[in-house]
Amino acid sequence: NAGVTQTPKFQVLKTGQSMTLQCAQDMNHEYMSWYRQDPGMGLRLIHYSVGAGITDQGEVPNGYNVSRSTTEDFPLRLLSAAPSQTSVYFCASSSHRSLAFFGQGTRLTVV
Amino acid sequence: SQQGEEDPQALSIQEGENATMNCSYKTSINNLQWYRQNSGRGLVHLILIRSNEREKHSGRLRVTLDTSKKSSSLLITASRAADTASYFCATDWGRAGGTSYGKLTFGQGTILTVHP
């Protein structure tokens, strides 16, 4: 049972490049979300999804897009990377009234 | 922002001592959750306490919740060097007693160091 799998683990981008962070879960959870973690701060919610085809914005959505075509996958897209998006990104999944399971994170550096 | 606050920001203790971390939040909640993060790793859930509960235990962990003060505490008893990690509280955006949508607001965390 893999839980929540994020790829890649590390990535360096140049300003203006685009990329997709992948997230997959095998627990049949209906809820999935993306967070970013910056030094000295807790995790902040970027986007979330309550089911396939349904997504909504979190606290810091600007510069990011998401889609949820299947229950298992919830990719996060950076359309035009900026240095302010340098962070560690975590994907999480959960079910009704349950604790969240987190992936191991993607450490992104934008130069 | 609904983001809560945790204190202390850092806590350094000796093995065998108890560690207490506090969390405050701003709005009504569905539940409050505690997570642990080892350096450079993902978060691992520890315990969830619902808004209608006042205390919950899990092994060496004890969590309390005071909704009138909008605060919670996590107590780790008889700490071990392996407990060294960052600890985060998170509140659920769902309506009290209602459905969780998996949307969490995290505090800034407490860095716990347990010396052997």
PDB file of C-alpha atoms in Angstrom:
ATOM      1  CA  ASN A   1       0.000   0.000   0.000  1.00  0.00           C
ATOM      2  CA  ALA A   2       1.871   3.071  -1.279  1.00  0.00           C
ATOM      3  CA  GLY A   3      -0.400   5.743   0.270  1.00  0.00           C
ATOM      4  CA  VAL A   4       0.306   9.151  -1.304  1.00  0.00           C
ATOM      5  CA  THR A   5       3.051   9.280  -3.919  1.00  0.00           C
ATOM      6  CA  GLN A   6       4.571  12.540  -5.135  1.00  0.00           C
ATOM      7  CA  THR A   7       6.957  12.993  -8.047  1.00  0.00           C
ATOM      8  CA  PRO A   8       9.506  14.376  -8.522  1.00  0.00           C
ATOM      9  CA  LYS A   9      11.191  14.650  -5.116  1.00  0.00           C
ATOM     10  CA  PHE A  10      13.461  17.496  -6.239  1.00  0.00           C
ATOM     11  CA  GLN A  11      13.225  19.963  -9.116  1.00  0.00           C
ATOM     12  CA  VAL A  12      15.093  23.062 -10.244  1.00  0.00           C
ATOM     13  CA  LEU A  13      13.331  25.377 -12.682  1.00  0.00           C
ATOM     14  CA  LYS A  14      14.299  28.561 -14.427  1.00  0.00           C
ATOM     15  CA  THR A  15      12.045  31.570 -14.060  1.00  0.00           C
ATOM     16  CA  GLY A  16       9.257  31.375 -16.597  1.00  0.00           C
ATOM     17  CA  GLN A  17       9.379  27.616 -17.102  1.00  0.00           C
ATOM     18  CA  SER A  18       6.330  25.484 -16.532  1.00  0.00           C
ATOM     19  CA  MET A  19       6.027  22.099 -14.888  1.00  0.00           C
ATOM     20  CA  THR A  20       3.597  19.677 -13.304  1.00  0.00           C
ATOM     21  CA  LEU A  21       3.982  18.148  -9.879  1.00  0.00           C
ATOM     22  CA  GLN A  22       2.372  14.733  -9.766  1.00  0.00           C
ATOM     23  CA  CYS A  23       0.363  13.304  -6.886  1.00  0.00           C
ATOM     24  CA  ALA A  24      -1.331   9.918  -6.728  1.00  0.00           C
ATOM     25  CA  GLN A  25      -3.124   8.091  -3.922  1.00  0.00           C
ATOM     26  CA  ASP A  26      -4.273   4.488  -3.751  1.00  0.00           C
ATOM     27  CA  MET A  27      -6.618   4.719  -0.758  1.00  0.00           C
ATOM     28  CA  ASN A  28      -9.743   5.717  -2.709  1.00  0.00           C
ATOM     29  CA  HIS A  29      -9.925   8.975  -0.764  1.00  0.00           C
ATOM     30  CA  GLU A  30     -12.365  11.536  -2.064  1.00  0.00           C
ATOM     31  CA  TYR A  31     -10.468  14.595  -0.777  1.00  0.00           C
ATOM     32  CA  MET A  32      -7.080  15.689  -2.075  1.00  0.00           C
ATOM     33  CA  SER A  33      -5.156  18.900  -1.557  1.00  0.00           C
ATOM     34  CA  TRP A  34      -1.879  20.681  -2.235  1.00  0.00           C
ATOM     35  CA  TYR A  35       0.084  22.663   0.329  1.00  0.00           C
ATOM     36  CA  ARG A  36       3.315  24.600   0.264  1.00  0.00           C
ATOM     37  CA  GLN A  37       5.689  24.878   3.189  1.00  0.00           C
ATOM     38  CA  ASP A  38       8.071  27.798   3.489  1.00  0.00           C
ATOM     39  CA  PRO A  39      10.778  28.216   6.151  1.00  0.00           C
ATOM     40  CA  GLY A  40       9.378  29.335   9.489  1.00  0.00           C
ATOM     41  CA  MET A  41       5.800  28.909   8.364  1.00  0.00           C
ATOM     42  CA  GLY A  42       3.240  26.185   8.590  1.00  0.00           C
ATOM     43  CA  LEU A  43       1.727  24.582   5.551  1.00  0.00           C
ATOM     44  CA  ARG A  44      -0.548  26.763   3.457  1.00  0.00           C
ATOM     45  CA  LEU A  45      -3.329  25.390   1.296  1.00  0.00           C
ATOM     46  CA  ILE A  46      -2.958  26.052  -2.445  1.00  0.00           C
ATOM     47  CA  HIS A  47      -5.847  24.119  -4.032  1.00  0.00           C
ATOM     48  CA  TYR A  48      -8.057  21.274  -2.993  1.00  0.00           C
ATOM     49  CA  SER A  49     -10.540  18.821  -4.480  1.00  0.00           C
ATOM     50  CA  VAL A  50     -13.549  17.107  -2.916  1.00  0.00           C
ATOM     51  CA  GLY A  51     -13.929  14.613  -5.754  1.00  0.00           C
ATOM     52  CA  ALA A  52     -13.221  13.905  -9.389  1.00  0.00           C
ATOM     53  CA  GLY A  53     -14.073  16.940 -11.493  1.00  0.00           C
ATOM     54  CA  ILE A  54     -14.389  19.286  -8.499  1.00  0.00           C
ATOM     55  CA  THR A  55     -11.606  21.649  -7.440  1.00  0.00           C
ATOM     56  CA  ASP A  56     -11.424  24.927  -5.559  1.00  0.00           C
ATOM     57  CA  GLN A  57      -8.895  27.484  -4.381  1.00  0.00           C
ATOM     58  CA  GLY A  58      -7.208  27.512  -1.038  1.00  0.00           C
ATOM     59  CA  GLU A  59      -5.308  30.262   0.727  1.00  0.00           C
ATOM     60  CA  VAL A  60      -2.507  30.836  -1.820  1.00  0.00           C
ATOM     61  CA  PRO A  61      -3.745  29.743  -5.281  1.00  0.00           C
ATOM     62  CA  ASN A  62      -2.132  32.375  -7.527  1.00  0.00           C
ATOM     63  CA  GLY A  63       0.302  30.952 -10.062  1.00  0.00           C
ATOM     64  CA  TYR A  64      -0.996  27.388  -9.747  1.00  0.00           C
ATOM     65  CA  ASN A  65      -3.584  25.311 -11.588  1.00  0.00           C
ATOM     66  CA  VAL A  66      -5.075  21.949 -10.716  1.00  0.00           C
ATOM     67  CA  SER A  67      -7.442  19.411 -12.214  1.00  0.00           C
ATOM     68  CA  ARG A  68      -8.916  16.164 -10.921  1.00  0.00           C
ATOM     69  CA  SER A  69      -9.947  13.841 -13.733  1.00  0.00           C
ATOM     70  CA  THR A  70      -9.723  10.682 -11.592  1.00  0.00           C
ATOM     71  CA  THR A  71     -10.084   9.884  -7.901  1.00  0.00           C
ATOM     72  CA  GLU A  72      -6.450   8.775  -7.736  1.00  0.00           C
ATOM     73  CA  ASP A  73      -4.578  11.688  -9.327  1.00  0.00           C
ATOM     74  CA  PHE A  74      -4.338  15.370  -8.482  1.00  0.00           C
ATOM     75  CA  PRO A  75      -1.558  17.150 -10.438  1.00  0.00           C
ATOM     76  CA  LEU A  76      -0.412  20.676  -9.622  1.00  0.00           C
ATOM     77  CA  ARG A  77       0.717  22.865 -12.522  1.00  0.00           C
ATOM     78  CA  LEU A  78       3.015  25.847 -12.357  1.00  0.00           C
ATOM     79  CA  LEU A  79       2.327  27.829 -15.515  1.00  0.00           C
ATOM     80  CA  SER A  80       5.239  30.286 -15.347  1.00  0.00           C
ATOM     81  CA  ALA A  81       7.549  29.623 -12.430  1.00  0.00           C
ATOM     82  CA  ALA A  82       8.696  32.530 -10.276  1.00  0.00           C
ATOM     83  CA  PRO A  83      11.368  32.620  -7.532  1.00  0.00           C
ATOM     84  CA  SER A  84       8.568  33.220  -4.992  1.00  0.00           C
ATOM     85  CA  GLN A  85       7.364  29.702  -5.751  1.00  0.00           C
ATOM     86  CA  THR A  86      10.541  28.193  -4.353  1.00  0.00           C
ATOM     87  CA  SER A  87       9.163  25.980  -1.603  1.00  0.00           C
ATOM     88  CA  VAL A  88       8.453  22.442  -0.505  1.00  0.00           C
ATOM     89  CA  TYR A  89       5.151  21.166  -1.863  1.00  0.00           C
ATOM     90  CA  PHE A  90       3.046  18.517  -0.167  1.00  0.00           C
ATOM     91  CA  CYS A  91       0.084  16.628  -1.503  1.00  0.00           C
ATOM     92  CA  ALA A  92      -2.440  15.143   0.913  1.00  0.00           C
ATOM     93  CA  SER A  93      -5.489  12.920   0.715  1.00  0.00           C
ATOM     94  CA  SER A  94      -8.210  12.146   3.219  1.00  0.00           C
ATOM     95  CA  SER A  95     -11.697  10.763   3.472  1.00  0.00           C
ATOM     96  CA  HIS A  96     -14.837  11.812   5.269  1.00  0.00           C
ATOM     97  CA  ARG A  97     -13.960  13.076   8.752  1.00  0.00           C
ATOM     98  CA  SER A  98     -10.534  11.433   8.746  1.00  0.00           C
ATOM     99  CA  LEU A  99      -6.967  12.450   9.216  1.00  0.00           C
ATOM    100  CA  ALA A 100      -4.927  13.388   6.171  1.00  0.00           C
ATOM    101  CA  PHE A 101      -2.174  11.289   4.651  1.00  0.00           C
ATOM    102  CA  PHE A 102       0.703  13.287   3.203  1.00  0.00           C
ATOM    103  CA  GLY A 103       3.197  12.543   0.474  1.00  0.00           C
ATOM    104  CA  GLN A 104       6.929  12.914   1.083  1.00  0.00           C
ATOM    105  CA  GLY A 105       7.073  16.302  -0.607  1.00  0.00           C
ATOM    106  CA  THR A 106       8.626  17.932  -3.671  1.00  0.00           C
ATOM    107  CA  ARG A 107      11.425  20.395  -3.039  1.00  0.00           C
ATOM    108  CA  LEU A 108      11.213  23.021  -5.802  1.00  0.00           C
ATOM    109  CA  THR A 109      13.804  25.698  -6.482  1.00  0.00           C
ATOM    110  CA  VAL A 110      13.143  28.427  -9.042  1.00  0.00           C
ATOM    111  CA  VAL A 111      16.237  30.321 -10.162  1.00  0.00           C
TER     112      VAL A 111
ATOM    113  CA  SER B   1      -6.453  33.976   7.626  1.00  0.00           C
ATOM    114  CA  GLN B   2      -7.607  31.247   9.939  1.00  0.00           C
ATOM    115  CA  GLN B   3      -4.051  30.240  10.675  1.00  0.00           C
ATOM    116  CA  GLY B   4      -3.472  29.297  14.249  1.00  0.00           C
ATOM    117  CA  GLU B   5      -0.521  29.953  16.440  1.00  0.00           C
ATOM    118  CA  GLU B   6       1.590  27.501  18.333  1.00  0.00           C
ATOM    119  CA  ASP B   7       3.816  27.966  21.289  1.00  0.00           C
ATOM    120  CA  PRO B   8       6.493  27.536  22.132  1.00  0.00           C
ATOM    121  CA  GLN B   9       8.198  27.835  18.748  1.00  0.00           C
ATOM    122  CA  ALA B  10      10.986  25.616  20.043  1.00  0.00           C
ATOM    123  CA  LEU B  11      11.245  23.273  23.005  1.00  0.00           C
ATOM    124  CA  SER B  12      14.351  21.490  24.242  1.00  0.00           C
ATOM    125  CA  ILE B  13      14.066  18.799  26.915  1.00  0.00           C
ATOM    126  CA  GLN B  14      15.838  15.722  28.265  1.00  0.00           C
ATOM    127  CA  GLU B  15      14.722  12.169  27.617  1.00  0.00           C
ATOM    128  CA  GLY B  16      12.099  11.059  30.100  1.00  0.00           C
ATOM    129  CA  GLU B  17      10.648  14.526  30.565  1.00  0.00           C
ATOM    130  CA  ASN B  18       7.198  15.532  29.378  1.00  0.00           C
ATOM    131  CA  ALA B  19       6.716  17.932  26.473  1.00  0.00           C
ATOM    132  CA  THR B  20       3.710  20.217  26.162  1.00  0.00           C
ATOM    133  CA  MET B  21       2.853  22.173  23.033  1.00  0.00           C
ATOM    134  CA  ASN B  22      -0.014  24.613  22.709  1.00  0.00           C
ATOM    135  CA  CYS B  23      -2.111  25.691  19.764  1.00  0.00           C
ATOM    136  CA  SER B  24      -4.621  28.509  19.396  1.00  0.00           C
ATOM    137  CA  TYR B  25      -6.984  29.101  16.501  1.00  0.00           C
ATOM    138  CA  LYS B  26      -9.362  31.809  15.375  1.00  0.00           C
ATOM    139  CA  THR B  27     -12.668  30.428  14.126  1.00  0.00           C
ATOM    140  CA  SER B  28     -15.136  27.661  14.908  1.00  0.00           C
ATOM    141  CA  ILE B  29     -13.827  24.265  13.895  1.00  0.00           C
ATOM    142  CA  ASN B  30     -15.036  20.800  12.976  1.00  0.00           C
ATOM    143  CA  ASN B  31     -12.025  19.137  14.483  1.00  0.00           C
ATOM    144  CA  LEU B  32      -8.387  19.769  15.364  1.00  0.00           C
ATOM    145  CA  GLN B  33      -5.558  17.523  14.304  1.00  0.00           C
ATOM    146  CA  TRP B  34      -1.928  17.116  15.335  1.00  0.00           C
ATOM    147  CA  TYR B  35       0.828  16.121  12.953  1.00  0.00           C
ATOM    148  CA  ARG B  36       4.490  15.321  13.278  1.00  0.00           C
ATOM    149  CA  GLN B  37       7.201  16.104  10.722  1.00  0.00           C
ATOM    150  CA  ASN B  38      10.696  14.719  10.855  1.00  0.00           C
ATOM    151  CA  SER B  39      13.334  16.873   9.218  1.00  0.00           C
ATOM    152  CA  GLY B  40      12.992  16.819   5.447  1.00  0.00           C
ATOM    153  CA  ARG B  41      10.076  14.402   5.483  1.00  0.00           C
ATOM    154  CA  GLY B  42       6.326  14.501   4.999  1.00  0.00           C
ATOM    155  CA  LEU B  43       3.813  14.969   7.773  1.00  0.00           C
ATOM    156  CA  VAL B  44       2.454  12.036   9.730  1.00  0.00           C
ATOM    157  CA  HIS B  45      -0.879  12.286  11.472  1.00  0.00           C
ATOM    158  CA  LEU B  46      -0.875  11.725  15.220  1.00  0.00           C
ATOM    159  CA  ILE B  47      -4.336  12.328  16.581  1.00  0.00           C
ATOM    160  CA  LEU B  48      -7.664  13.988  15.783  1.00  0.00           C
ATOM    161  CA  ILE B  49      -9.975  15.521  18.365  1.00  0.00           C
ATOM    162  CA  ARG B  50     -13.488  16.558  17.413  1.00  0.00           C
ATOM    163  CA  SER B  51     -15.094  19.799  18.479  1.00  0.00           C
ATOM    164  CA  ASN B  52     -17.413  17.991  20.914  1.00  0.00           C
ATOM    165  CA  GLU B  53     -14.527  16.200  22.658  1.00  0.00           C
ATOM    166  CA  ARG B  54     -12.417  17.655  25.457  1.00  0.00           C
ATOM    167  CA  GLU B  55      -9.591  15.141  25.808  1.00  0.00           C
ATOM    168  CA  LYS B  56      -8.158  12.268  23.860  1.00  0.00           C
ATOM    169  CA  HIS B  57      -5.335   9.802  24.473  1.00  0.00           C
ATOM    170  CA  SER B  58      -3.180   7.737  22.153  1.00  0.00           C
ATOM    171  CA  GLY B  59      -0.257   5.905  23.695  1.00  0.00           C
ATOM    172  CA  ARG B  60       2.077   8.552  25.170  1.00  0.00           C
ATOM    173  CA  LEU B  61       0.071  11.364  23.596  1.00  0.00           C
ATOM    174  CA  ARG B  62      -2.656  13.339  25.308  1.00  0.00           C
ATOM    175  CA  VAL B  63      -4.560  16.057  23.495  1.00  0.00           C
ATOM    176  CA  THR B  64      -6.975  18.513  25.056  1.00  0.00           C
ATOM    177  CA  LEU B  65      -9.347  20.898  23.359  1.00  0.00           C
ATOM    178  CA  ASP B  66     -11.009  23.973  24.847  1.00  0.00           C
ATOM    179  CA  THR B  67     -13.401  25.391  22.266  1.00  0.00           C
ATOM    180  CA  SER B  68     -14.373  28.298  24.532  1.00  0.00           C
ATOM    181  CA  LYS B  69     -10.754  29.472  24.506  1.00  0.00           C
ATOM    182  CA  LYS B  70     -10.113  28.236  20.965  1.00  0.00           C
ATOM    183  CA  SER B  71      -7.046  26.364  22.118  1.00  0.00           C
ATOM    184  CA  SER B  72      -5.570  22.880  22.224  1.00  0.00           C
ATOM    185  CA  SER B  73      -2.552  21.265  23.806  1.00  0.00           C
ATOM    186  CA  LEU B  74      -0.476  18.225  22.957  1.00  0.00           C
ATOM    187  CA  LEU B  75       1.333  16.442  25.771  1.00  0.00           C
ATOM    188  CA  ILE B  76       3.996  13.853  25.053  1.00  0.00           C
ATOM    189  CA  THR B  77       4.842  11.917  28.191  1.00  0.00           C
ATOM    190  CA  ALA B  78       8.161  10.216  28.941  1.00  0.00           C
ATOM    191  CA  SER B  79       9.751  11.668  25.810  1.00  0.00           C
ATOM    192  CA  ARG B  80      12.407   9.837  23.795  1.00  0.00           C
ATOM    193  CA  ALA B  81      15.160  11.063  21.497  1.00  0.00           C
ATOM    194  CA  ALA B  82      13.119   9.611  18.618  1.00  0.00           C
ATOM    195  CA  ASP B  83      10.354  12.141  19.403  1.00  0.00           C
ATOM    196  CA  THR B  84      12.630  14.905  18.085  1.00  0.00           C
ATOM    197  CA  ALA B  85      10.626  16.503  15.270  1.00  0.00           C
ATOM    198  CA  SER B  86       8.371  19.434  14.410  1.00  0.00           C
ATOM    199  CA  TYR B  87       4.796  19.217  15.632  1.00  0.00           C
ATOM    200  CA  PHE B  88       1.926  21.007  13.931  1.00  0.00           C
ATOM    201  CA  CYS B  89      -1.684  21.545  14.849  1.00  0.00           C
ATOM    202  CA  ALA B  90      -4.196  21.877  12.047  1.00  0.00           C
ATOM    203  CA  THR B  91      -7.807  22.945  12.078  1.00  0.00           C
ATOM    204  CA  ASP B  92     -10.410  21.631   9.693  1.00  0.00           C
ATOM    205  CA  TRP B  93     -12.420  24.187   7.718  1.00  0.00           C
ATOM    206  CA  GLY B  94     -15.563  22.023   7.847  1.00  0.00           C
ATOM    207  CA  ARG B  95     -18.616  23.164   9.791  1.00  0.00           C
ATOM    208  CA  ALA B  96     -18.745  22.025  13.399  1.00  0.00           C
ATOM    209  CA  GLY B  97     -20.246  18.547  13.427  1.00  0.00           C
ATOM    210  CA  GLY B  98     -20.450  18.556   9.664  1.00  0.00           C
ATOM    211  CA  THR B  99     -18.455  17.095   6.839  1.00  0.00           C
ATOM    212  CA  SER B 100     -14.719  17.482   6.594  1.00  0.00           C
ATOM    213  CA  TYR B 101     -13.561  18.570   3.183  1.00  0.00           C
ATOM    214  CA  GLY B 102      -9.902  17.899   3.857  1.00  0.00           C
ATOM    215  CA  LYS B 103      -9.079  21.603   3.982  1.00  0.00           C
ATOM    216  CA  LEU B 104      -6.666  22.226   6.806  1.00  0.00           C
ATOM    217  CA  THR B 105      -5.154  25.371   8.277  1.00  0.00           C
ATOM    218  CA  PHE B 106      -1.823  24.739   9.975  1.00  0.00           C
ATOM    219  CA  GLY B 107      -0.053  26.483  12.782  1.00  0.00           C
ATOM    220  CA  GLN B 108       3.599  27.409  12.419  1.00  0.00           C
ATOM    221  CA  GLY B 109       4.729  24.415  14.416  1.00  0.00           C
ATOM    222  CA  THR B 110       6.805  23.649  17.485  1.00  0.00           C
ATOM    223  CA  ILE B 111      10.307  22.274  17.025  1.00  0.00           C
ATOM    224  CA  LEU B 112      10.876  19.681  19.731  1.00  0.00           C
ATOM    225  CA  THR B 113      14.384  18.497  20.544  1.00  0.00           C
ATOM    226  CA  VAL B 114      14.771  15.640  23.001  1.00  0.00           C
ATOM    227  CA  HIS B 115      18.322  15.141  24.261  1.00  0.00           C
ATOM    228  CA  PRO B 116      19.455  11.618  25.156  1.00  0.00           C
TER     229      PRO B 116
END
